[in-house]
PDB file of C-alpha atoms in Angstrom:
ATOM      1  CA  MET A 981      12.466  16.773  20.532  1.00 70.00           C
ATOM      2  CA  ARG A 982       9.505  19.031  21.141  1.00 78.00           C
ATOM      3  CA  PRO A 983       7.080  18.440  24.042  1.00 80.00           C
ATOM      4  CA  ILE A 984       4.162  18.357  21.561  1.00 80.00           C
ATOM      5  CA  PHE A 985       5.695  15.239  19.969  1.00 81.00           C
ATOM      6  CA  LEU A 986       5.039  13.359  23.231  1.00 82.00           C
ATOM      7  CA  LEU A 987       1.372  13.316  22.193  1.00 82.00           C
ATOM      8  CA  ALA A 988       2.318  10.729  19.574  1.00 83.00           C
ATOM      9  CA  ALA A 989       3.000   8.239  22.392  1.00 84.00           C
ATOM     10  CA  LEU A 990      -0.694   8.278  23.333  1.00 86.00           C
ATOM     11  CA  PRO A 991      -1.895   5.970  20.512  1.00 86.00           C
ATOM     12  CA  PHE A 992       0.719   3.412  21.540  1.00 88.00           C
ATOM     13  CA  VAL A 993      -0.409   3.622  25.174  1.00 86.00           C
ATOM     14  CA  GLY A 994      -4.064   3.484  24.170  1.00 85.00           C
ATOM     15  CA  ILE A 995      -3.821   0.621  21.681  1.00 86.00           C
ATOM     16  CA  LEU A 996      -0.944  -1.510  22.974  1.00 87.00           C
ATOM     17  CA  GLY A 997      -1.430  -0.754  26.683  1.00 87.00           C
ATOM     18  CA  GLY A 998      -5.167  -0.258  26.864  1.00 84.00           C
ATOM     19  CA  ILE A 999      -6.104  -3.371  24.907  1.00 85.00           C
ATOM     20  CA  THR A1000      -5.583  -5.585  27.978  1.00 85.00           C
ATOM     21  CA  PHE A1001      -8.212  -3.655  29.901  1.00 86.00           C
ATOM     22  CA  ALA A1002     -10.566  -3.247  26.942  1.00 80.00           C
ATOM     23  CA  ASN A1003     -10.520  -6.954  26.112  1.00 83.00           C
ATOM     24  CA  ARG A1004     -14.242  -7.649  26.584  1.00 83.00           C
ATOM     25  CA  VAL A1005     -17.328  -8.097  24.416  1.00 83.00           C
ATOM     26  CA  GLU A1006     -19.831  -6.200  26.614  1.00 83.00           C
ATOM     27  CA  PRO A1007     -20.957  -3.460  26.526  1.00 86.00           C
ATOM     28  CA  PHE A1008     -21.686  -3.075  22.839  1.00 84.00           C
ATOM     29  CA  VAL A1009     -20.980   0.461  21.622  1.00 84.00           C
ATOM     30  CA  LEU A1010     -22.500   1.541  18.284  1.00 87.00           C
ATOM     31  CA  GLY A1011     -23.165  -2.120  17.638  1.00 86.00           C
ATOM     32  CA  MET A1012     -19.495  -3.048  18.020  1.00 86.00           C
ATOM     33  CA  PRO A1013     -18.059  -5.327  20.699  1.00 87.00           C
ATOM     34  CA  PHE A1014     -16.246  -3.193  23.252  1.00 87.00           C
ATOM     35  CA  ILE A1015     -12.715  -4.199  22.142  1.00 87.00           C
ATOM     36  CA  LEU A1016     -13.455  -3.342  18.503  1.00 88.00           C
ATOM     37  CA  PHE A1017     -14.986  -0.045  19.570  1.00 89.00           C
ATOM     38  CA  TRP A1018     -11.867   0.675  21.647  1.00 90.00           C
ATOM     39  CA  ILE A1019      -9.549   0.142  18.668  1.00 90.00           C
ATOM     40  CA  VAL A1020     -11.746   2.114  16.264  1.00 91.00           C
ATOM     41  CA  LEU A1021     -11.928   4.901  18.849  1.00 91.00           C
ATOM     42  CA  TRP A1022      -8.134   5.014  18.956  1.00 92.00           C
ATOM     43  CA  VAL A1023      -7.832   5.035  15.170  1.00 91.00           C
ATOM     44  CA  VAL A1024     -10.035   8.143  15.146  1.00 92.00           C
ATOM     45  CA  LEU A1025      -8.231   9.697  18.133  1.00 92.00           C
ATOM     46  CA  THR A1026      -4.872   9.041  16.431  1.00 92.00           C
ATOM     47  CA  SER A1027      -5.994  11.115  13.449  1.00 91.00           C
ATOM     48  CA  VAL A1028      -6.988  13.927  15.807  1.00 92.00           C
ATOM     49  CA  ILE A1029      -3.677  13.700  17.699  1.00 91.00           C
ATOM     50  CA  MET A1030      -1.644  13.721  14.474  1.00 89.00           C
ATOM     51  CA  ALA A1031      -3.638  16.715  13.208  1.00 89.00           C
ATOM     52  CA  VAL A1032      -2.740  18.592  16.409  1.00 89.00           C
ATOM     53  CA  ILE A1033       0.943  17.645  16.069  1.00 88.00           C
ATOM     54  CA  TYR A1034       0.935  18.640  12.391  1.00 87.00           C
ATOM     55  CA  HIS A1035      -0.557  21.989  13.299  1.00 86.00           C
ATOM     56  CA  PHE A1036       2.105  22.808  15.911  1.00 84.00           C
ATOM     57  CA  ASP A1037       5.099  21.248  14.158  1.00 80.00           C
ATOM     58  CA  PRO A1038       7.367  24.060  12.905  1.00 77.00           C
ATOM     59  CA  ALA A1039       8.775  21.779  10.175  1.00 75.00           C
ATOM     60  CA  ASN A1040       5.471  22.062   8.288  1.00 73.00           C
ATOM     61  CA  ARG A1041       5.427  25.842   8.497  1.00 71.00           C
ATOM     62  CA  GLU A1042       8.770  26.169   6.659  1.00 62.00           C
ATOM     63  CA  ASP A1043       7.745  23.670   3.981  1.00 54.00           C
ATOM     64  CA  GLY A1044       4.404  25.300   3.289  1.00 49.00           C
ATOM     65  CA  GLN A1045       6.022  28.508   2.142  1.00 41.00           C
TER      66      GLN A1045
ATOM     67  CA  MET B1385     -22.969 -10.874 -19.866  1.00 57.00           C
ATOM     68  CA  ASN B1386     -24.144  -9.858 -16.414  1.00 73.00           C
ATOM     69  CA  LEU B1387     -23.990  -6.424 -14.821  1.00 76.00           C
ATOM     70  CA  ALA B1388     -20.885  -7.181 -12.718  1.00 74.00           C
ATOM     71  CA  LEU B1389     -18.952  -8.064 -15.868  1.00 76.00           C
ATOM     72  CA  VAL B1390     -20.000  -4.808 -17.523  1.00 80.00           C
ATOM     73  CA  VAL B1391     -18.721  -2.847 -14.511  1.00 79.00           C
ATOM     74  CA  ILE B1392     -15.431  -4.764 -14.542  1.00 75.00           C
ATOM     75  CA  PHE B1393     -14.889  -4.143 -18.266  1.00 79.00           C
ATOM     76  CA  VAL B1394     -15.810  -0.468 -17.990  1.00 84.00           C
ATOM     77  CA  PHE B1395     -13.181  -0.078 -15.275  1.00 79.00           C
ATOM     78  CA  LEU B1396     -10.628  -2.000 -17.316  1.00 75.00           C
ATOM     79  CA  ALA B1397     -11.306   0.171 -20.376  1.00 80.00           C
ATOM     80  CA  PHE B1398     -11.080   3.295 -18.225  1.00 82.00           C
ATOM     81  CA  ALA B1399      -7.727   2.190 -16.788  1.00 75.00           C
ATOM     82  CA  LEU B1400      -6.444   1.480 -20.312  1.00 74.00           C
ATOM     83  CA  PHE B1401      -7.681   4.857 -21.504  1.00 78.00           C
ATOM     84  CA  LEU B1402      -5.953   6.650 -18.609  1.00 76.00           C
ATOM     85  CA  GLY B1403      -2.768   4.681 -19.229  1.00 68.00           C
ATOM     86  CA  ILE B1404      -2.644   5.713 -22.893  1.00 71.00           C
ATOM     87  CA  ARG B1405      -3.787   9.256 -22.165  1.00 73.00           C
ATOM     88  CA  ALA B1406      -1.198   9.834 -19.429  1.00 68.00           C
ATOM     89  CA  ARG B1407       1.711   9.616 -21.856  1.00 66.00           C
ATOM     90  CA  ARG B1408       0.523  12.525 -24.011  1.00 69.00           C
ATOM     91  CA  GLY B1409       2.808  15.509 -23.925  1.00 66.00           C
ATOM     92  CA  GLN B1410       5.190  13.850 -21.513  1.00 65.00           C
ATOM     93  CA  ASP B1411       8.786  13.034 -22.150  1.00 67.00           C
ATOM     94  CA  MET B1412       8.950   9.516 -20.786  1.00 65.00           C
ATOM     95  CA  ASN B1413      12.049   8.908 -18.763  1.00 68.00           C
ATOM     96  CA  LEU B1414      12.855   6.987 -15.604  1.00 68.00           C
ATOM     97  CA  GLU B1415      11.986   9.916 -13.370  1.00 71.00           C
ATOM     98  CA  GLN B1416       8.566  10.331 -15.044  1.00 70.00           C
ATOM     99  CA  TRP B1417       7.872   6.665 -14.732  1.00 66.00           C
ATOM    100  CA  THR B1418       8.961   6.051 -11.133  1.00 68.00           C
ATOM    101  CA  VAL B1419       7.903   9.235  -9.351  1.00 71.00           C
ATOM    102  CA  GLY B1420       5.758  11.052 -11.923  1.00 69.00           C
ATOM    103  CA  GLY B1421       8.394  13.733 -12.543  1.00 69.00           C
ATOM    104  CA  ARG B1422       8.124  14.585  -8.799  1.00 74.00           C
ATOM    105  CA  GLY B1423       4.886  16.417  -9.507  1.00 73.00           C
ATOM    106  CA  PHE B1424       2.345  14.485  -7.414  1.00 76.00           C
ATOM    107  CA  GLY B1425      -0.042  16.700  -5.450  1.00 77.00           C
ATOM    108  CA  THR B1426      -1.284  16.173  -1.902  1.00 79.00           C
ATOM    109  CA  LEU B1427      -4.606  14.587  -2.873  1.00 83.00           C
ATOM    110  CA  PHE B1428      -2.960  12.197  -5.307  1.00 81.00           C
ATOM    111  CA  VAL B1429      -0.368  11.092  -2.740  1.00 81.00           C
ATOM    112  CA  PHE B1430      -3.194  10.598  -0.227  1.00 83.00           C
ATOM    113  CA  LEU B1431      -5.058   8.365  -2.704  1.00 83.00           C
ATOM    114  CA  LEU B1432      -1.861   6.481  -3.506  1.00 80.00           C
ATOM    115  CA  LEU B1433      -1.272   5.848   0.195  1.00 81.00           C
ATOM    116  CA  ALA B1434      -4.851   4.595   0.519  1.00 81.00           C
ATOM    117  CA  GLY B1435      -4.305   2.300  -2.448  1.00 79.00           C
ATOM    118  CA  GLU B1436      -1.097   1.145  -0.847  1.00 78.00           C
ATOM    119  CA  ILE B1437      -2.711   0.054   2.409  1.00 80.00           C
ATOM    120  CA  TYR B1438      -6.006  -1.348   1.041  1.00 79.00           C
ATOM    121  CA  THR B1439      -4.688  -4.363  -0.813  1.00 74.00           C
ATOM    122  CA  THR B1440      -6.398  -7.636  -1.640  1.00 73.00           C
ATOM    123  CA  PHE B1441      -5.392  -8.634   1.897  1.00 78.00           C
ATOM    124  CA  THR B1442      -7.856  -6.077   3.225  1.00 79.00           C
ATOM    125  CA  PHE B1443     -10.706  -7.590   1.228  1.00 75.00           C
ATOM    126  CA  LEU B1444      -9.858 -11.288   1.276  1.00 76.00           C
ATOM    127  CA  GLY B1445      -7.180 -11.945   3.879  1.00 79.00           C
ATOM    128  CA  GLY B1446      -8.436  -9.561   6.556  1.00 83.00           C
ATOM    129  CA  SER B1447     -12.073 -10.549   6.356  1.00 85.00           C
ATOM    130  CA  GLY B1448     -11.214 -14.235   6.041  1.00 85.00           C
ATOM    131  CA  TRP B1449      -8.959 -13.990   9.064  1.00 85.00           C
ATOM    132  CA  ALA B1450     -11.621 -12.213  11.100  1.00 86.00           C
ATOM    133  CA  TYR B1451     -14.169 -14.858  10.101  1.00 88.00           C
ATOM    134  CA  GLY B1452     -11.862 -17.734  11.004  1.00 88.00           C
ATOM    135  CA  GLU B1453      -9.978 -16.394  14.015  1.00 84.00           C
ATOM    136  CA  GLY B1454     -12.128 -13.585  15.409  1.00 81.00           C
ATOM    137  CA  GLY B1455     -10.549 -11.005  17.744  1.00 79.00           C
ATOM    138  CA  PRO B1456      -6.858 -11.372  16.742  1.00 84.00           C
ATOM    139  CA  ALA B1457      -7.753  -9.868  13.334  1.00 85.00           C
ATOM    140  CA  PHE B1458      -8.114  -6.486  15.080  1.00 86.00           C
ATOM    141  CA  TYR B1459      -4.325  -6.228  14.932  1.00 86.00           C
ATOM    142  CA  ILE B1460      -4.801  -5.117  11.297  1.00 85.00           C
ATOM    143  CA  LEU B1461      -6.470  -1.880  12.431  1.00 85.00           C
ATOM    144  CA  SER B1462      -3.916  -1.345  15.189  1.00 88.00           C
ATOM    145  CA  TYR B1463      -0.679  -1.805  13.264  1.00 87.00           C
ATOM    146  CA  GLY B1464      -1.747   0.351  10.343  1.00 85.00           C
ATOM    147  CA  CYS B1465      -2.687   3.135  12.708  1.00 88.00           C
ATOM    148  CA  LEU B1466       0.560   2.971  14.721  1.00 90.00           C
ATOM    149  CA  ALA B1467       2.747   2.577  11.632  1.00 88.00           C
ATOM    150  CA  TYR B1468       1.395   5.829  10.220  1.00 87.00           C
ATOM    151  CA  VAL B1469       2.209   7.613  13.486  1.00 89.00           C
ATOM    152  CA  MET B1470       5.858   6.594  13.069  1.00 89.00           C
ATOM    153  CA  SER B1471       5.765   7.442   9.359  1.00 88.00           C
ATOM    154  CA  TYR B1472       5.037  11.042  10.259  1.00 88.00           C
ATOM    155  CA  TRP B1473       8.696  11.463  11.224  1.00 87.00           C
ATOM    156  CA  LEU B1474      10.221   8.846   8.971  1.00 87.00           C
ATOM    157  CA  LEU B1475       8.708   9.416   5.508  1.00 85.00           C
ATOM    158  CA  PRO B1476       8.974  13.217   5.069  1.00 84.00           C
ATOM    159  CA  ALA B1477      12.678  13.024   5.993  1.00 85.00           C
ATOM    160  CA  ILE B1478      13.262  10.342   3.342  1.00 85.00           C
ATOM    161  CA  TRP B1479      11.141  12.269   0.832  1.00 84.00           C
ATOM    162  CA  ARG B1480      13.125  15.498   1.334  1.00 85.00           C
ATOM    163  CA  TYR B1481      16.448  13.686   1.061  1.00 87.00           C
ATOM    164  CA  ALA B1482      15.330  11.815  -2.077  1.00 84.00           C
ATOM    165  CA  THR B1483      14.050  14.986  -3.781  1.00 84.00           C
ATOM    166  CA  GLU B1484      17.264  16.800  -2.974  1.00 85.00           C
ATOM    167  CA  HIS B1485      19.446  14.050  -4.442  1.00 84.00           C
ATOM    168  CA  ARG B1486      17.018  13.079  -7.245  1.00 82.00           C
ATOM    169  CA  LEU B1487      16.688   9.463  -6.153  1.00 80.00           C
ATOM    170  CA  HIS B1488      14.263   7.020  -7.794  1.00 79.00           C
ATOM    171  CA  SER B1489      14.091   3.921  -5.685  1.00 79.00           C
ATOM    172  CA  GLN B1490      14.639   2.404  -2.288  1.00 80.00           C
ATOM    173  CA  SER B1491      18.051   1.048  -3.247  1.00 82.00           C
ATOM    174  CA  ASP B1492      19.066   4.470  -4.637  1.00 82.00           C
ATOM    175  CA  PHE B1493      18.423   5.837  -1.148  1.00 85.00           C
ATOM    176  CA  PHE B1494      20.690   3.307   0.558  1.00 86.00           C
ATOM    177  CA  VAL B1495      23.444   3.755  -2.039  1.00 87.00           C
ATOM    178  CA  LYS B1496      23.435   7.523  -1.573  1.00 86.00           C
ATOM    179  CA  LYS B1497      22.803   7.805   2.163  1.00 86.00           C
ATOM    180  CA  TYR B1498      25.295   5.147   3.273  1.00 88.00           C
ATOM    181  CA  ASP B1499      27.614   5.672   0.311  1.00 86.00           C
ATOM    182  CA  SER B1500      27.716   1.959  -0.413  1.00 85.00           C
ATOM    183  CA  LYS B1501      26.912   0.273  -3.743  1.00 86.00           C
ATOM    184  CA  GLY B1502      27.002  -3.135  -2.057  1.00 88.00           C
ATOM    185  CA  LEU B1503      24.279  -2.151   0.408  1.00 89.00           C
ATOM    186  CA  GLY B1504      22.123  -0.911  -2.490  1.00 85.00           C
ATOM    187  CA  VAL B1505      22.508  -4.226  -4.319  1.00 88.00           C
ATOM    188  CA  PHE B1506      21.710  -6.108  -1.117  1.00 89.00           C
ATOM    189  CA  VAL B1507      18.559  -4.021  -0.533  1.00 86.00           C
ATOM    190  CA  SER B1508      17.442  -4.683  -4.120  1.00 84.00           C
ATOM    191  CA  LEU B1509      17.946  -8.418  -3.722  1.00 86.00           C
ATOM    192  CA  VAL B1510      16.029  -8.521  -0.430  1.00 86.00           C
ATOM    193  CA  ALA B1511      13.260  -6.444  -2.024  1.00 82.00           C
ATOM    194  CA  VAL B1512      12.944  -8.792  -5.011  1.00 79.00           C
ATOM    195  CA  VAL B1513      12.915 -11.888  -2.803  1.00 81.00           C
ATOM    196  CA  ALA B1514      10.287 -10.296  -0.551  1.00 80.00           C
ATOM    197  CA  MET B1515       8.163  -8.802  -3.343  1.00 76.00           C
ATOM    198  CA  VAL B1516       7.818 -11.819  -5.649  1.00 75.00           C
ATOM    199  CA  PRO B1517       5.700 -13.922  -3.255  1.00 75.00           C
ATOM    200  CA  TYR B1518       3.901 -10.796  -2.043  1.00 76.00           C
ATOM    201  CA  LEU B1519       2.910  -9.652  -5.539  1.00 73.00           C
ATOM    202  CA  ALA B1520       2.133 -13.207  -6.605  1.00 73.00           C
ATOM    203  CA  LEU B1521      -0.276 -13.410  -3.668  1.00 74.00           C
ATOM    204  CA  GLN B1522      -1.814 -10.028  -4.522  1.00 75.00           C
ATOM    205  CA  LEU B1523      -2.370 -10.990  -8.158  1.00 73.00           C
ATOM    206  CA  GLN B1524      -3.856 -14.311  -7.145  1.00 74.00           C
ATOM    207  CA  GLY B1525      -6.163 -12.474  -4.717  1.00 75.00           C
ATOM    208  CA  LEU B1526      -7.169  -9.960  -7.372  1.00 74.00           C
ATOM    209  CA  GLY B1527      -7.827 -12.820  -9.766  1.00 76.00           C
ATOM    210  CA  ILE B1528     -10.135 -14.473  -7.217  1.00 77.00           C
ATOM    211  CA  ILE B1529     -11.963 -11.190  -6.545  1.00 75.00           C
ATOM    212  CA  VAL B1530     -12.604 -10.563 -10.252  1.00 75.00           C
ATOM    213  CA  SER B1531     -13.559 -14.204 -10.758  1.00 76.00           C
ATOM    214  CA  VAL B1532     -16.103 -14.063  -7.915  1.00 77.00           C
ATOM    215  CA  ALA B1533     -17.359 -10.636  -9.006  1.00 74.00           C
ATOM    216  CA  SER B1534     -18.038 -12.016 -12.492  1.00 73.00           C
ATOM    217  CA  TYR B1535     -19.991 -14.933 -10.935  1.00 75.00           C
ATOM    218  CA  GLY B1536     -17.332 -17.318 -12.195  1.00 71.00           C
ATOM    219  CA  THR B1537     -17.661 -16.279 -15.861  1.00 71.00           C
ATOM    220  CA  ILE B1538     -13.999 -15.224 -15.880  1.00 71.00           C
ATOM    221  CA  SER B1539     -11.621 -17.755 -14.379  1.00 71.00           C
ATOM    222  CA  ALA B1540      -9.178 -16.508 -11.755  1.00 68.00           C
ATOM    223  CA  LEU B1541      -6.183 -17.080 -14.042  1.00 68.00           C
ATOM    224  CA  VAL B1542      -7.638 -15.048 -16.915  1.00 69.00           C
ATOM    225  CA  ALA B1543      -8.628 -12.331 -14.455  1.00 68.00           C
ATOM    226  CA  ALA B1544      -5.112 -12.093 -13.038  1.00 66.00           C
ATOM    227  CA  ILE B1545      -3.678 -11.739 -16.541  1.00 66.00           C
ATOM    228  CA  GLY B1546      -6.386  -9.146 -17.240  1.00 66.00           C
ATOM    229  CA  ASP B1547      -5.155  -7.182 -14.233  1.00 63.00           C
ATOM    230  CA  LEU B1548      -1.925  -6.672 -16.159  1.00 64.00           C
ATOM    231  CA  LEU B1549      -3.652  -5.146 -19.189  1.00 62.00           C
ATOM    232  CA  PRO B1550      -3.348  -1.520 -18.018  1.00 57.00           C
ATOM    233  CA  PHE B1551       0.423  -1.977 -18.204  1.00 59.00           C
ATOM    234  CA  LEU B1552       0.265  -3.050 -21.819  1.00 59.00           C
ATOM    235  CA  PRO B1553       0.030   0.284 -23.719  1.00 56.00           C
ATOM    236  CA  GLN B1554       2.941   1.582 -21.697  1.00 54.00           C
ATOM    237  CA  THR B1555       4.997  -1.447 -22.581  1.00 53.00           C
ATOM    238  CA  LEU B1556       4.165  -1.418 -26.283  1.00 54.00           C
ATOM    239  CA  ALA B1557       4.609   2.313 -26.756  1.00 54.00           C
ATOM    240  CA  ASP B1558       7.850   2.518 -24.861  1.00 53.00           C
ATOM    241  CA  THR B1559      11.149   1.170 -25.998  1.00 51.00           C
ATOM    242  CA  ASN B1560      12.452   1.536 -22.470  1.00 54.00           C
ATOM    243  CA  ILE B1561      13.857  -1.906 -21.756  1.00 53.00           C
ATOM    244  CA  GLY B1562      13.255  -1.538 -18.017  1.00 54.00           C
ATOM    245  CA  ILE B1563       9.509  -1.240 -18.501  1.00 57.00           C
ATOM    246  CA  VAL B1564       9.423  -4.224 -20.849  1.00 59.00           C
ATOM    247  CA  ALA B1565      11.365  -6.164 -18.239  1.00 59.00           C
ATOM    248  CA  LEU B1566       8.879  -5.109 -15.595  1.00 62.00           C
ATOM    249  CA  PHE B1567       5.955  -6.321 -17.687  1.00 63.00           C
ATOM    250  CA  VAL B1568       7.677  -9.648 -18.243  1.00 64.00           C
ATOM    251  CA  ASN B1569       8.220  -9.827 -14.485  1.00 64.00           C
ATOM    252  CA  PHE B1570       4.500  -9.417 -13.893  1.00 65.00           C
ATOM    253  CA  VAL B1571       3.661 -12.148 -16.364  1.00 67.00           C
ATOM    254  CA  VAL B1572       6.149 -14.403 -14.592  1.00 66.00           C
ATOM    255  CA  LEU B1573       4.511 -13.447 -11.294  1.00 64.00           C
ATOM    256  CA  VAL B1574       1.098 -14.552 -12.531  1.00 65.00           C
ATOM    257  CA  ALA B1575       2.565 -17.822 -13.718  1.00 65.00           C
ATOM    258  CA  VAL B1576       4.359 -18.345 -10.377  1.00 63.00           C
ATOM    259  CA  SER B1577       1.299 -17.487  -8.314  1.00 60.00           C
ATOM    260  CA  PHE B1578      -0.904 -19.957 -10.171  1.00 62.00           C
ATOM    261  CA  ALA B1579       1.698 -22.685 -10.277  1.00 60.00           C
ATOM    262  CA  THR B1580       2.145 -22.463  -6.492  1.00 57.00           C
ATOM    263  CA  GLY B1581      -1.567 -21.835  -5.916  1.00 57.00           C
ATOM    264  CA  GLY B1582      -2.460 -24.912  -7.928  1.00 51.00           C
ATOM    265  CA  PHE B1583       0.095 -26.852  -5.948  1.00 47.00           C
ATOM    266  CA  ALA B1584      -1.444 -25.724  -2.627  1.00 48.00           C
ATOM    267  CA  VAL B1585      -4.912 -26.776  -3.770  1.00 47.00           C
ATOM    268  CA  ARG B1586      -3.673 -30.204  -4.823  1.00 46.00           C
ATOM    269  CA  ARG B1587      -1.973 -30.669  -1.479  1.00 45.00           C
ATOM    270  CA  GLU B1588      -5.143 -29.721   0.366  1.00 47.00           C
ATOM    271  CA  GLN B1589      -7.159 -32.217  -1.644  1.00 48.00           C
ATOM    272  CA  SER B1590      -4.721 -35.015  -1.018  1.00 45.00           C
ATOM    273  CA  ALA B1591      -4.506 -34.281   2.713  1.00 40.00           C
TER     274      ALA B1591
END
C-alpha cells in the first residue's frame, strides 16, 4: 500500500460524505443546482486524482516497457 | 422515408459492412471472437468501456428517472465514478492473470483462480440468470429508441430484431456452433422481452 493510493479515498469522501452538506439547490453554478454541480465537480476531480495516481504508480512503469 | 430513417439505415449498413469486413484475413476461433485475439489497443478498450457504461439505461432509464424522481437520479453519476476508482486496482490484476493463463470468460477466471469447476459452472448459471432480463431490457429499450427515432415508422419489435442484424453475417459465415447458439439466444431474448413487455403494458391498462 503506497501513500499515493490514499488519494483514491478522496472521491468517496467528497461524493458519499460531502453530499449531505452539498444537498441544496442554491446557489446555481454554471446553471446547475448546487448538488448536481458538486457531483459533476467530483467526477472531474476523480479523473484528475486517478491521473495523478496513474502517473506515480510504479506498476504502470513496468508494464509500459 | 424521413431523414432519421436514412441515418438509422446508414448506421445499420455500416455495422453490417464492418461485421463482414472484420473477418477478412482472420482465423476465426474462440479467442478471436471473445477477446479479439488479445490485440485490442488502448483507444479501442476506452471506447468499449464507454459503450459498456452508456447503455439504453443512460438514455431512457436515467433521464426518465431524473424526470420522475429528481435528485435521487444523481446516484447514476456517483456510482459510475466511484466504481471506476475501484476498478483501477481490480481490473488490471484480472486482465494480467487472464492474459497469462489465456482465459476467455468470467467463468474461466473462477475455474482457474479457485481451481474449482463447480464454482465456474455456478458463476455461469448466475450470469445467465442475471443477463437474460438485463439484455431483454436493453433490447427492448433499443427497440423503443429506434422506433421513436424513426417517428414510429418502424415498430419497436421490428427495431429490436433489426438490432440483431449485425450479428447475422458472423452467424451465417461461421460454422462455430457457439456463435449460432448465441444468435439463437438473442432471438429468444427479443421474444422474451416483448412477451414480458406486452404483459406489463396489459397489466398497466387493466389497473
